[in-house]
């Protein structure tokens, strides 16, 4: 079960990022008076952003322009959004977080930050997330998404700091707790990961993936009986997992 679940580690961890990226992109590329569906954005993203002769006149782009161009490229995580949501949300529609209610400018910075992260332009990504946090300092989603970006970069100290702030702003948010636990698991902090997964289940008893990754954390500690028990718990919710 643990081996079969490996493919969920990265997708589950970036779900928050996916939510924010989608919301930000929809705001970035919609007309001011009408919201366009995401499918239309994906079709538009396939078209070249500039004509070839225009690129010759501008061989280098500013960081802001680079983010706008990167945001138009559909990433693998974006393409698989529908299936990822179902997998992480216990086969139920994923709860819509408050990301969509953030100011437009905040969403733009989040979108650019995730685009830069996926392009490996981490210094630019950090600037964008800092700006988003300044604009919406009381938004746990902003800090959770920022933390996820840092986790993707293996910057666990910074990710832990942002997850802690997100948790302070929203102590009972099971998605934040779960993704924080995933970061701890990937960082090899088994006991801390187990604690966070237990808190996740206390907040949302139906989050069966927490049992799966808690099992992996026990496996890191070589406590194989407890590891197996966690997988059995998970299979009670999803027998075919």
Coordinates of N, CA and C in Angstrom, one line a residue:
X1 N 0.8 -1.2 0.0 CA 0.0 0.0 0.0 C 0.9 1.2 0.0
X2 N 2.0 1.2 0.8 CA 2.8 2.4 0.9 C 3.5 2.7 -0.4
X3 N 4.0 1.6 -1.1 CA 4.6 1.8 -2.4 C 3.6 2.4 -3.4
X4 N 2.4 1.9 -3.4 CA 1.4 2.3 -4.3 C 1.0 3.7 -4.1
X5 N 1.2 4.2 -2.8 CA 0.7 5.6 -2.5 C 1.8 6.6 -2.8
X6 N 3.0 6.2 -3.2 CA 4.1 7.2 -3.4 C 3.7 8.2 -4.4
X7 N 2.9 7.8 -5.4 CA 2.6 8.8 -6.4 C 1.7 9.9 -5.9
X8 N 1.2 9.8 -4.7 CA 0.3 10.8 -4.1 C 1.1 11.8 -3.3
X9 N 2.3 11.6 -3.0 CA 3.0 12.5 -2.0 C 3.1 13.9 -2.6
X10 N 3.7 14.0 -3.8 CA 3.9 15.3 -4.3 C 2.5 16.0 -4.7
X11 N 1.6 15.2 -5.4 CA 0.3 15.8 -5.7 C -0.5 16.3 -4.5
X12 N -0.5 15.5 -3.5 CA -1.2 15.9 -2.3 C -0.7 17.1 -1.7
X13 N 0.7 17.2 -1.7 CA 1.3 18.4 -1.1 C 1.1 19.7 -1.9
X14 N 0.8 19.6 -3.2 CA 0.6 20.8 -4.0 C -0.8 21.1 -4.3
X15 N -1.7 20.4 -3.6 CA -3.1 20.7 -3.9 C -3.5 22.1 -3.5
X16 N -3.0 22.6 -2.4 CA -3.3 24.0 -2.0 C -2.7 24.9 -3.1
X17 N -1.5 24.6 -3.6 CA -0.9 25.4 -4.7 C -1.8 25.4 -5.9
X18 N -2.3 24.2 -6.2 CA -3.1 24.1 -7.4 C -4.4 25.0 -7.3
X19 N -5.0 24.9 -6.1 CA -6.2 25.8 -5.9 C -5.9 27.2 -6.1
X20 N -4.8 27.7 -5.5 CA -4.4 29.1 -5.7 C -4.1 29.4 -7.1
X21 N -3.3 28.6 -7.7 CA -2.9 28.8 -9.1 C -4.1 29.0 -10.0
X22 N -5.0 28.0 -9.9 CA -6.2 28.1 -10.7 C -7.0 29.4 -10.5
X23 N -7.2 29.7 -9.2 CA -8.0 30.9 -8.9 C -7.3 32.1 -9.4
X24 N -5.9 32.2 -9.2 CA -5.2 33.4 -9.7 C -5.2 33.5 -11.2
X25 N -5.0 32.4 -11.8 CA -5.0 32.4 -13.3 C -6.3 32.8 -13.9
X26 N -7.4 32.4 -13.3 CA -8.7 32.7 -13.8 C -9.0 34.2 -13.6
X27 N -8.5 34.8 -12.5 CA -8.6 36.2 -12.3 C -7.7 37.0 -13.3
X28 N -6.5 36.4 -13.5 CA -5.5 37.1 -14.3 C -5.9 37.3 -15.8
X29 N -6.6 36.2 -16.3 CA -6.9 36.2 -17.7 C -8.3 36.3 -18.1
X30 N -9.2 36.7 -17.1 CA -10.6 37.0 -17.4 C -10.8 38.4 -17.8
X31 N -11.8 38.7 -18.6 CA -12.2 40.1 -18.8 C -12.7 40.7 -17.4
X32 N -12.6 42.0 -17.3 CA -12.9 42.6 -16.0 C -14.3 42.4 -15.6
X33 N -15.2 42.2 -16.6 CA -16.6 42.1 -16.3 C -17.2 40.7 -16.3
X34 N -16.4 39.7 -16.7 CA -16.9 38.4 -16.9 C -15.8 37.4 -16.6
X35 N -16.1 36.3 -15.8 CA -15.1 35.3 -15.4 C -15.2 34.2 -16.5
X36 N -14.0 33.8 -17.0 CA -13.9 32.8 -18.0 C -13.7 31.5 -17.4
X37 N -14.2 30.4 -17.9 CA -14.0 29.1 -17.4 C -12.6 28.6 -17.5
X38 N -12.1 27.8 -16.6 CA -10.7 27.3 -16.7 C -10.4 26.6 -18.0
X39 N -11.3 25.8 -18.5 CA -11.1 25.1 -19.8 C -10.7 26.1 -20.9
X40 N -11.3 27.3 -20.9 CA -11.0 28.3 -21.9 C -9.6 28.8 -21.7
X41 N -9.2 28.9 -20.4 CA -7.8 29.4 -20.2 C -6.8 28.3 -20.7
X42 N -7.1 27.0 -20.5 CA -6.2 26.0 -21.0 C -6.0 26.0 -22.5
X43 N -7.1 26.3 -23.2 CA -7.0 26.4 -24.6 C -6.2 27.6 -25.0
X44 N -6.4 28.7 -24.4 CA -5.6 29.9 -24.7 C -4.2 29.8 -24.4
X45 N -3.9 29.0 -23.3 CA -2.5 28.8 -22.9 C -1.7 28.1 -23.9
X46 N -2.3 27.3 -24.8 CA -1.6 26.6 -25.8 C -1.1 27.5 -26.9
X47 N -1.7 28.7 -27.1 CA -1.2 29.6 -28.1 C 0.0 30.4 -27.7
X48 N 0.9 30.7 -28.6 CA 2.1 31.5 -28.3 C 1.7 32.8 -27.7
X49 N 2.4 33.2 -26.7 CA 2.1 34.5 -26.0 C 2.5 35.7 -26.8
X50 N 3.6 35.5 -27.7 CA 4.1 36.6 -28.5 C 4.3 36.1 -29.9
X51 N 4.4 36.9 -30.9 CA 4.8 36.6 -32.2 C 6.3 36.5 -32.2
X52 N 6.9 35.6 -33.1 CA 8.3 35.4 -33.2 C 9.1 36.7 -33.3
X53 N 8.6 37.6 -34.2 CA 9.4 38.8 -34.5 C 9.4 39.7 -33.2
X54 N 8.3 39.6 -32.4 CA 8.3 40.4 -31.2 C 9.3 39.9 -30.2
X55 N 9.5 38.6 -30.1 CA 10.5 38.0 -29.2 C 11.9 38.5 -29.6
X56 N 12.2 38.6 -30.9 CA 13.5 39.0 -31.4 C 13.8 40.5 -30.9
X57 N 12.7 41.3 -30.8 CA 12.9 42.6 -30.3 C 13.1 42.7 -28.9
X58 N 12.7 41.7 -28.1 CA 12.8 41.7 -26.7 C 13.4 40.4 -26.2
X59 N 14.7 40.2 -26.3 CA 15.3 38.9 -26.0 C 15.3 38.6 -24.5
X60 N 15.1 39.6 -23.6 CA 15.0 39.3 -22.2 C 13.8 40.0 -21.6
X61 N 13.1 39.3 -20.7 CA 11.9 39.8 -20.1 C 12.2 40.2 -18.7
X62 N 11.4 41.2 -18.2 CA 11.5 41.5 -16.8 C 10.9 40.4 -15.9
X63 N 11.2 40.4 -14.6 CA 10.7 39.3 -13.8 C 9.1 39.2 -13.8
X64 N 8.5 40.4 -13.9 CA 7.0 40.4 -13.9 C 6.5 39.8 -15.2
X65 N 7.1 40.2 -16.3 CA 6.7 39.7 -17.6 C 7.0 38.2 -17.7
X66 N 8.1 37.8 -17.1 CA 8.4 36.3 -17.2 C 7.4 35.5 -16.4
X67 N 6.9 36.1 -15.3 CA 5.9 35.4 -14.5 C 4.6 35.3 -15.3
X68 N 4.2 36.4 -16.0 CA 3.0 36.4 -16.8 C 3.1 35.3 -17.9
X69 N 4.3 35.2 -18.6 CA 4.4 34.3 -19.6 C 4.4 32.8 -19.1
X70 N 5.1 32.6 -17.9 CA 5.1 31.3 -17.3 C 3.7 30.9 -16.9
X71 N 2.9 31.8 -16.4 CA 1.6 31.5 -15.9 C 0.7 31.0 -17.0
X72 N 1.0 31.3 -18.3 CA 0.2 30.9 -19.4 C 0.4 29.5 -19.8
X73 N 1.5 28.8 -19.2 CA 1.8 27.5 -19.6 C 1.2 26.5 -18.6
X74 N 0.3 25.6 -19.1 CA -0.4 24.7 -18.2 C 0.6 23.7 -17.7
X75 N 0.8 23.5 -16.4 CA 1.7 22.6 -15.8 C 1.0 21.2 -15.6
X76 N 1.8 20.2 -15.4 CA 1.2 18.9 -15.2 C 0.2 18.9 -14.0
X77 N 0.6 19.6 -12.9 CA -0.3 19.6 -11.8 C -1.6 20.3 -12.1
X78 N -1.6 21.3 -13.0 CA -2.8 22.0 -13.4 C -3.7 21.0 -14.2
X79 N -3.0 20.3 -15.2 CA -3.8 19.4 -16.0 C -4.5 18.3 -15.3
X80 N -3.9 17.9 -14.1 CA -4.5 16.8 -13.4 C -5.3 17.3 -12.2
X81 N -5.7 18.5 -12.2 CA -6.4 19.1 -11.1 C -7.7 18.3 -10.6
X82 N -8.5 18.0 -11.6 CA -9.8 17.3 -11.2 C -9.5 16.0 -10.4
X83 N -8.6 15.2 -10.9 CA -8.4 13.9 -10.3 C -7.7 14.1 -9.0
X84 N -6.8 15.1 -8.9 CA -6.1 15.3 -7.6 C -7.0 15.7 -6.5
X85 N -7.9 16.6 -6.9 CA -8.9 17.1 -5.9 C -9.7 15.9 -5.3
X86 N -10.1 15.0 -6.2 CA -10.9 13.9 -5.7 C -10.1 13.0 -4.8
X87 N -8.8 12.8 -5.1 CA -8.0 11.9 -4.4 C -7.7 12.4 -3.0
X88 N -7.5 13.7 -2.9 CA -7.2 14.3 -1.6 C -8.4 14.6 -0.7
X89 N -9.5 14.8 -1.3 CA -10.7 15.2 -0.6 C -11.6 14.0 -0.3
X90 N -11.1 12.8 -0.2 CA -11.9 11.7 0.3 C -13.0 11.4 -0.7
X91 N -12.8 11.5 -2.0 CA -13.8 11.3 -3.0 C -15.0 12.2 -2.9
X92 N -14.8 13.4 -2.3 CA -15.8 14.4 -2.2 C -15.3 15.6 -2.8
X93 N -16.2 16.5 -3.3 CA -15.8 17.8 -3.8 C -14.9 18.5 -2.8
X94 N -13.7 19.0 -3.3 CA -12.8 19.7 -2.3 C -13.5 21.0 -1.8
X95 N -13.3 21.2 -0.5 CA -13.9 22.4 0.0 C -13.2 23.7 -0.6
X96 N -14.0 24.6 -1.0 CA -13.4 25.8 -1.6 C -12.9 26.7 -0.5
X97 N -11.6 26.9 -0.5 CA -11.0 27.8 0.6 C -11.3 29.2 0.2
X98 N -10.7 30.1 1.1 CA -11.0 31.5 0.9 C -10.0 32.2 -0.1
X99 N -9.3 31.4 -0.8 CA -8.4 31.9 -1.8 C -9.1 32.8 -2.8
X100 N -10.3 32.3 -3.3 CA -11.0 33.1 -4.3 C -11.5 34.4 -3.8
X101 N -11.5 34.6 -2.4 CA -12.0 35.8 -1.9 C -10.9 36.8 -1.6
X102 N -9.7 36.4 -1.9 CA -8.6 37.3 -1.7 C -8.6 38.5 -2.7
X103 N -8.0 39.6 -2.4 CA -7.9 40.7 -3.4 C -7.2 40.2 -4.7
X104 N -7.6 40.8 -5.8 CA -7.1 40.5 -7.1 C -5.6 40.6 -7.1
X105 N -5.1 41.6 -6.5 CA -3.6 41.8 -6.6 C -2.9 40.7 -5.8
X106 N -3.5 40.3 -4.7 CA -2.9 39.1 -3.9 C -2.9 37.9 -4.8
X107 N -4.0 37.6 -5.5 CA -4.1 36.5 -6.3 C -3.0 36.5 -7.5
X108 N -2.8 37.7 -8.0 CA -1.8 37.8 -9.1 C -0.4 37.5 -8.6
X109 N -0.1 37.9 -7.4 CA 1.2 37.6 -6.8 C 1.4 36.1 -6.5
X110 N 0.3 35.5 -6.0 CA 0.3 34.0 -5.8 C 0.5 33.3 -7.1
X111 N -0.2 33.7 -8.1 CA -0.1 33.0 -9.4 C 1.3 33.1 -9.9
X112 N 1.8 34.3 -9.9 CA 3.2 34.5 -10.4 C 4.2 33.7 -9.6
X113 N 4.0 33.7 -8.2 CA 4.9 32.9 -7.4 C 4.9 31.5 -7.7
X114 N 3.7 30.9 -7.9 CA 3.7 29.5 -8.3 C 4.2 29.2 -9.7
X115 N 4.0 30.1 -10.6 CA 4.6 30.0 -11.9 C 6.1 30.0 -11.9
X116 N 6.6 30.9 -11.1 CA 8.1 31.0 -10.9 C 8.6 29.7 -10.3
X117 N 7.9 29.2 -9.3 CA 8.3 28.0 -8.6 C 8.4 26.8 -9.6
X118 N 7.4 26.7 -10.4 CA 7.4 25.6 -11.3 C 8.5 25.8 -12.4
X119 N 8.9 27.0 -12.7 CA 9.9 27.3 -13.6 C 11.3 27.2 -13.0
X120 N 11.4 27.0 -11.7 CA 12.7 27.0 -11.0 C 13.3 28.3 -10.7
X121 N 12.5 29.4 -10.9 CA 13.0 30.8 -10.6 C 12.6 31.1 -9.2
X122 N 13.3 30.5 -8.2 CA 12.8 30.6 -6.8 C 13.0 32.0 -6.2
X123 N 14.0 32.7 -6.6 CA 14.2 34.0 -6.0 C 13.0 34.9 -6.4
X124 N 12.6 34.9 -7.7 CA 11.4 35.6 -8.1 C 10.2 35.2 -7.4
X125 N 10.1 33.8 -7.2 CA 8.9 33.3 -6.5 C 8.8 33.9 -5.1
X126 N 9.9 33.9 -4.4 CA 10.0 34.4 -3.0 C 9.5 35.9 -3.0
X127 N 9.9 36.7 -3.9 CA 9.5 38.1 -3.9 C 8.0 38.2 -4.1
X128 N 7.4 37.3 -5.0 CA 5.9 37.4 -5.2 C 5.2 37.0 -4.0
X129 N 5.6 35.9 -3.3 CA 4.9 35.5 -2.1 C 5.0 36.5 -0.9
X130 N 6.2 37.1 -0.9 CA 6.3 38.2 0.1 C 5.3 39.3 -0.1
X131 N 5.2 39.7 -1.3 CA 4.2 40.7 -1.7 C 2.8 40.3 -1.4
X132 N 2.5 39.0 -1.7 CA 1.1 38.5 -1.4 C 0.9 38.6 0.1
X133 N 1.9 38.2 0.9 CA 1.7 38.2 2.4 C 1.6 39.6 2.9
X134 N 2.2 40.6 2.3 CA 2.1 42.0 2.8 C 0.7 42.5 2.5
X135 N 0.2 42.1 1.3 CA -1.2 42.5 0.9 C -2.3 41.9 1.8
X136 N -2.1 40.6 2.1 CA -3.1 39.8 2.9 C -2.4 39.1 4.0
X137 N -2.0 39.9 5.0 CA -1.2 39.3 6.2 C -2.0 38.4 7.1
X138 N -3.3 38.5 7.0 CA -4.2 37.6 7.8 C -4.8 36.4 7.1
X139 N -4.3 36.1 5.9 CA -4.8 35.0 5.2 C -3.9 33.8 5.4
X140 N -4.5 32.7 6.1 CA -3.7 31.5 6.3 C -3.4 30.8 4.9
X141 N -4.3 31.0 3.9 CA -4.0 30.3 2.6 C -2.8 30.9 2.0
X142 N -2.5 32.2 2.1 CA -1.3 32.8 1.5 C -0.1 32.1 2.1
X143 N 0.0 32.0 3.4 CA 1.2 31.4 4.0 C 1.3 29.9 3.8
X144 N 0.1 29.2 3.7 CA 0.2 27.8 3.4 C 0.7 27.5 2.0
X145 N 0.3 28.4 1.0 CA 0.7 28.2 -0.4 C 2.2 28.6 -0.5
X146 N 2.6 29.6 0.2 CA 4.0 30.0 0.3 C 4.9 28.8 0.9
X147 N 4.4 28.2 1.9 CA 5.1 27.1 2.5 C 5.2 25.9 1.6
X148 N 4.1 25.7 0.8 CA 4.1 24.6 -0.2 C 5.2 24.9 -1.2
X149 N 5.3 26.1 -1.7 CA 6.4 26.5 -2.6 C 7.7 26.2 -2.1
X150 N 8.0 26.5 -0.8 CA 9.3 26.3 -0.2 C 9.5 24.8 0.0
X151 N 8.5 24.0 0.3 CA 8.6 22.6 0.4 C 9.0 22.0 -0.9
X152 N 8.5 22.5 -2.0 CA 8.8 22.0 -3.3 C 10.3 22.2 -3.6
X153 N 10.9 23.3 -3.0 CA 12.3 23.6 -3.1 C 13.2 22.9 -2.1
X154 N 12.6 22.0 -1.2 CA 13.3 21.4 -0.2 C 13.8 22.3 0.9
X155 N 13.2 23.5 1.0 CA 13.6 24.5 2.0 C 12.7 24.3 3.2
X156 N 12.9 23.3 4.0 CA 12.0 22.9 5.0 C 11.9 23.9 6.2
X157 N 13.0 24.5 6.5 CA 13.0 25.5 7.6 C 12.0 26.6 7.3
X158 N 12.2 27.2 6.1 CA 11.3 28.2 5.7 C 9.8 27.7 5.5
X159 N 9.6 26.5 5.0 CA 8.3 26.0 4.9 C 7.7 25.8 6.2
X160 N 8.4 25.3 7.2 CA 7.9 25.1 8.6 C 7.4 26.4 9.2
X161 N 8.2 27.5 9.0 CA 7.9 28.8 9.5 C 6.5 29.3 8.9
X162 N 6.4 29.1 7.6 CA 5.1 29.6 7.0 C 3.9 28.7 7.3
X163 N 4.1 27.4 7.4 CA 3.0 26.5 7.8 C 2.6 26.9 9.3
X164 N 3.6 27.2 10.1 CA 3.3 27.6 11.5 C 2.4 28.8 11.5
X165 N 2.7 29.8 10.7 CA 2.0 31.0 10.7 C 0.6 30.7 10.1
X166 N 0.5 29.9 9.1 CA -0.8 29.5 8.5 C -1.7 28.8 9.6
X167 N -1.0 28.0 10.4 CA -1.8 27.3 11.4 C -2.2 28.2 12.6
X168 N -1.4 29.2 12.8 CA -1.8 30.2 13.8 C -3.0 31.0 13.4
X169 N -3.1 31.3 12.1 CA -4.2 32.0 11.6 C -5.5 31.1 11.5
X170 N -5.3 29.8 11.3 CA -6.4 28.9 11.1 C -6.0 27.5 11.8
X171 N -6.1 27.5 13.1 CA -5.7 26.3 13.9 C -6.3 25.0 13.5
X172 N -7.5 25.0 13.1 CA -8.2 23.8 12.8 C -8.4 23.4 11.4
X173 N -7.6 24.0 10.5 CA -7.7 23.8 9.1 C -7.0 22.4 8.8
X174 N -7.8 21.4 8.4 CA -7.2 20.1 8.2 C -6.3 20.0 7.0
X175 N -6.5 20.8 6.0 CA -5.7 20.8 4.8 C -4.3 21.4 5.1
X176 N -4.3 22.5 5.9 CA -3.0 23.1 6.3 C -2.2 22.1 7.2
X177 N -2.9 21.4 8.2 CA -2.3 20.5 9.0 C -1.7 19.3 8.2
X178 N -2.5 18.8 7.3 CA -2.1 17.7 6.5 C -0.9 18.0 5.6
X179 N -0.9 19.1 5.0 CA 0.3 19.5 4.1 C 1.5 19.8 5.0
X180 N 1.3 20.4 6.1 CA 2.4 20.6 7.0 C 3.0 19.3 7.5
X181 N 2.1 18.3 7.7 CA 2.6 17.0 8.1 C 3.4 16.3 6.9
X182 N 2.9 16.6 5.7 CA 3.6 16.0 4.5 C 5.1 16.6 4.4
X183 N 5.2 17.9 4.8 CA 6.5 18.6 4.7 C 7.4 17.9 5.8
X184 N 6.8 17.7 7.0 CA 7.6 17.1 8.1 C 8.1 15.7 7.7
X185 N 7.1 14.9 7.0 CA 7.5 13.6 6.6 C 8.6 13.6 5.6
X186 N 8.5 14.5 4.6 CA 9.6 14.5 3.6 C 10.9 15.0 4.2
X187 N 10.8 15.8 5.3 CA 12.0 16.2 5.9 C 12.6 15.2 6.9
X188 N 11.9 14.1 7.0 CA 12.4 13.0 7.9 C 12.1 13.3 9.4
X189 N 11.2 14.2 9.7 CA 10.8 14.5 11.1 C 9.5 13.6 11.4
X190 N 9.8 12.4 11.6 CA 8.7 11.4 11.7 C 7.7 11.7 12.9
X191 N 8.2 12.0 14.1 CA 7.4 12.2 15.2 C 6.5 13.4 15.0
X192 N 7.1 14.5 14.5 CA 6.3 15.7 14.2 C 5.3 15.5 13.1
X193 N 5.6 14.7 12.1 CA 4.7 14.4 11.1 C 3.5 13.6 11.6
X194 N 3.8 12.6 12.5 CA 2.7 11.8 13.1 C 1.8 12.7 13.9
X195 N 2.3 13.6 14.7 CA 1.5 14.5 15.5 C 0.6 15.4 14.6
X196 N 1.1 15.9 13.5 CA 0.3 16.7 12.6 C -0.8 15.9 11.9
X197 N -0.5 14.6 11.5 CA -1.5 13.8 10.9 C -2.6 13.4 11.9
X198 N -2.2 13.2 13.2 CA -3.2 13.0 14.2 C -4.1 14.2 14.4
X199 N -3.5 15.4 14.4 CA -4.3 16.6 14.5 C -5.2 16.8 13.2
X200 N -4.7 16.4 12.1 CA -5.5 16.4 10.9 C -6.8 15.6 11.0
X201 N -6.6 14.4 11.5 CA -7.7 13.4 11.7 C -8.7 13.9 12.8
X202 N -8.2 14.6 13.8 CA -9.0 15.1 14.8 C -9.9 16.2 14.2
X203 N -9.3 17.0 13.3 CA -10.1 18.1 12.6 C -11.0 17.5 11.6
X204 N -10.6 16.5 10.9 CA -11.4 15.9 9.8 C -11.2 14.3 9.8
X205 N -12.0 13.6 10.5 CA -11.8 12.1 10.6 C -11.9 11.4 9.3
X206 N -12.4 12.0 8.3 CA -12.6 11.4 7.0 C -11.4 11.6 6.1
X207 N -10.4 12.3 6.6 CA -9.2 12.5 5.7 C -8.3 11.2 5.8
X208 N -8.7 10.2 5.0 CA -8.0 8.9 5.1 C -6.6 8.9 4.7
X209 N -6.2 9.9 3.8 CA -4.8 9.9 3.4 C -3.8 10.2 4.6
X210 N -4.4 10.8 5.6 CA -3.5 11.1 6.8 C -3.1 9.7 7.5
X211 N -4.0 8.7 7.4 CA -3.6 7.4 7.9 C -2.5 6.8 7.1
X212 N -2.6 7.0 5.8 CA -1.6 6.4 4.9 C -0.2 7.0 5.2
X213 N -0.1 8.3 5.3 CA 1.2 8.9 5.5 C 1.6 8.8 6.9
X214 N 0.7 8.7 7.8 CA 1.1 8.4 9.2 C 1.8 7.0 9.2
X215 N 1.2 6.1 8.4 CA 1.9 4.8 8.3 C 3.3 4.9 7.8
X216 N 3.5 5.8 6.8 CA 4.8 5.9 6.2 C 5.8 6.5 7.3
X217 N 5.2 7.4 8.1 CA 6.0 8.0 9.2 C 6.5 7.0 10.2
X218 N 5.5 6.1 10.6 CA 5.9 5.0 11.4 C 6.9 4.1 10.8
X219 N 6.8 3.9 9.5 CA 7.8 3.1 8.7 C 9.2 3.7 8.8
X220 N 9.2 5.1 8.8 CA 10.5 5.7 8.9 C 11.2 5.4 10.3
X221 N 10.3 5.2 11.3 CA 10.8 4.9 12.6 C 11.0 3.4 12.8
X222 N 10.7 2.6 11.8 CA 10.8 1.2 11.8 C 9.9 0.5 12.8
X223 N 8.8 1.2 13.0 CA 7.7 0.7 13.9 C 6.6 0.1 12.9
X224 N 6.9 -1.1 12.4 CA 6.2 -1.7 11.3 C 4.8 -2.2 11.7
X225 N 4.6 -2.6 12.9 CA 3.2 -3.0 13.4 C 2.3 -1.8 13.3
X226 N 2.8 -0.6 13.8 CA 1.9 0.6 13.8 C 1.7 1.0 12.4
X227 N 2.8 0.9 11.6 CA 2.7 1.3 10.1 C 1.6 0.5 9.5
X228 N 1.6 -0.8 9.7 CA 0.5 -1.7 9.1 C -0.8 -1.3 9.6
X229 N -0.9 -1.0 10.9 CA -2.2 -0.7 11.5 C -2.8 0.6 10.8
X230 N -1.9 1.5 10.5 CA -2.4 2.8 9.8 C -2.9 2.5 8.4
X231 N -2.2 1.6 7.7 CA -2.7 1.2 6.4 C -4.1 0.5 6.4
X232 N -4.2 -0.3 7.5 CA -5.5 -1.0 7.6 C -6.6 0.0 7.9
X233 N -6.3 1.0 8.7 CA -7.3 2.1 9.0 C -7.7 2.8 7.7
X234 N -6.7 3.1 6.9 CA -7.0 3.8 5.7 C -7.8 3.0 4.8
X235 N -7.6 1.7 4.7 CA -8.3 0.8 3.8 C -9.8 0.6 4.3
X236 N -10.1 0.9 5.5 CA -11.5 0.9 6.0 C -12.3 2.0 5.3
X237 N -11.6 3.1 4.9 CA -12.3 4.2 4.2 C -12.2 3.9 2.7
X238 N -11.1 3.4 2.2 CA -11.0 3.2 0.7 C -10.4 1.8 0.5
X239 N -11.2 0.8 0.4 CA -10.6 -0.6 0.3 C -9.8 -0.8 -0.9
X240 N -10.0 -0.1 -2.0 CA -9.2 -0.4 -3.2 C -8.0 0.5 -3.4
X241 N -7.7 1.3 -2.4 CA -6.5 2.2 -2.5 C -5.2 1.4 -2.7

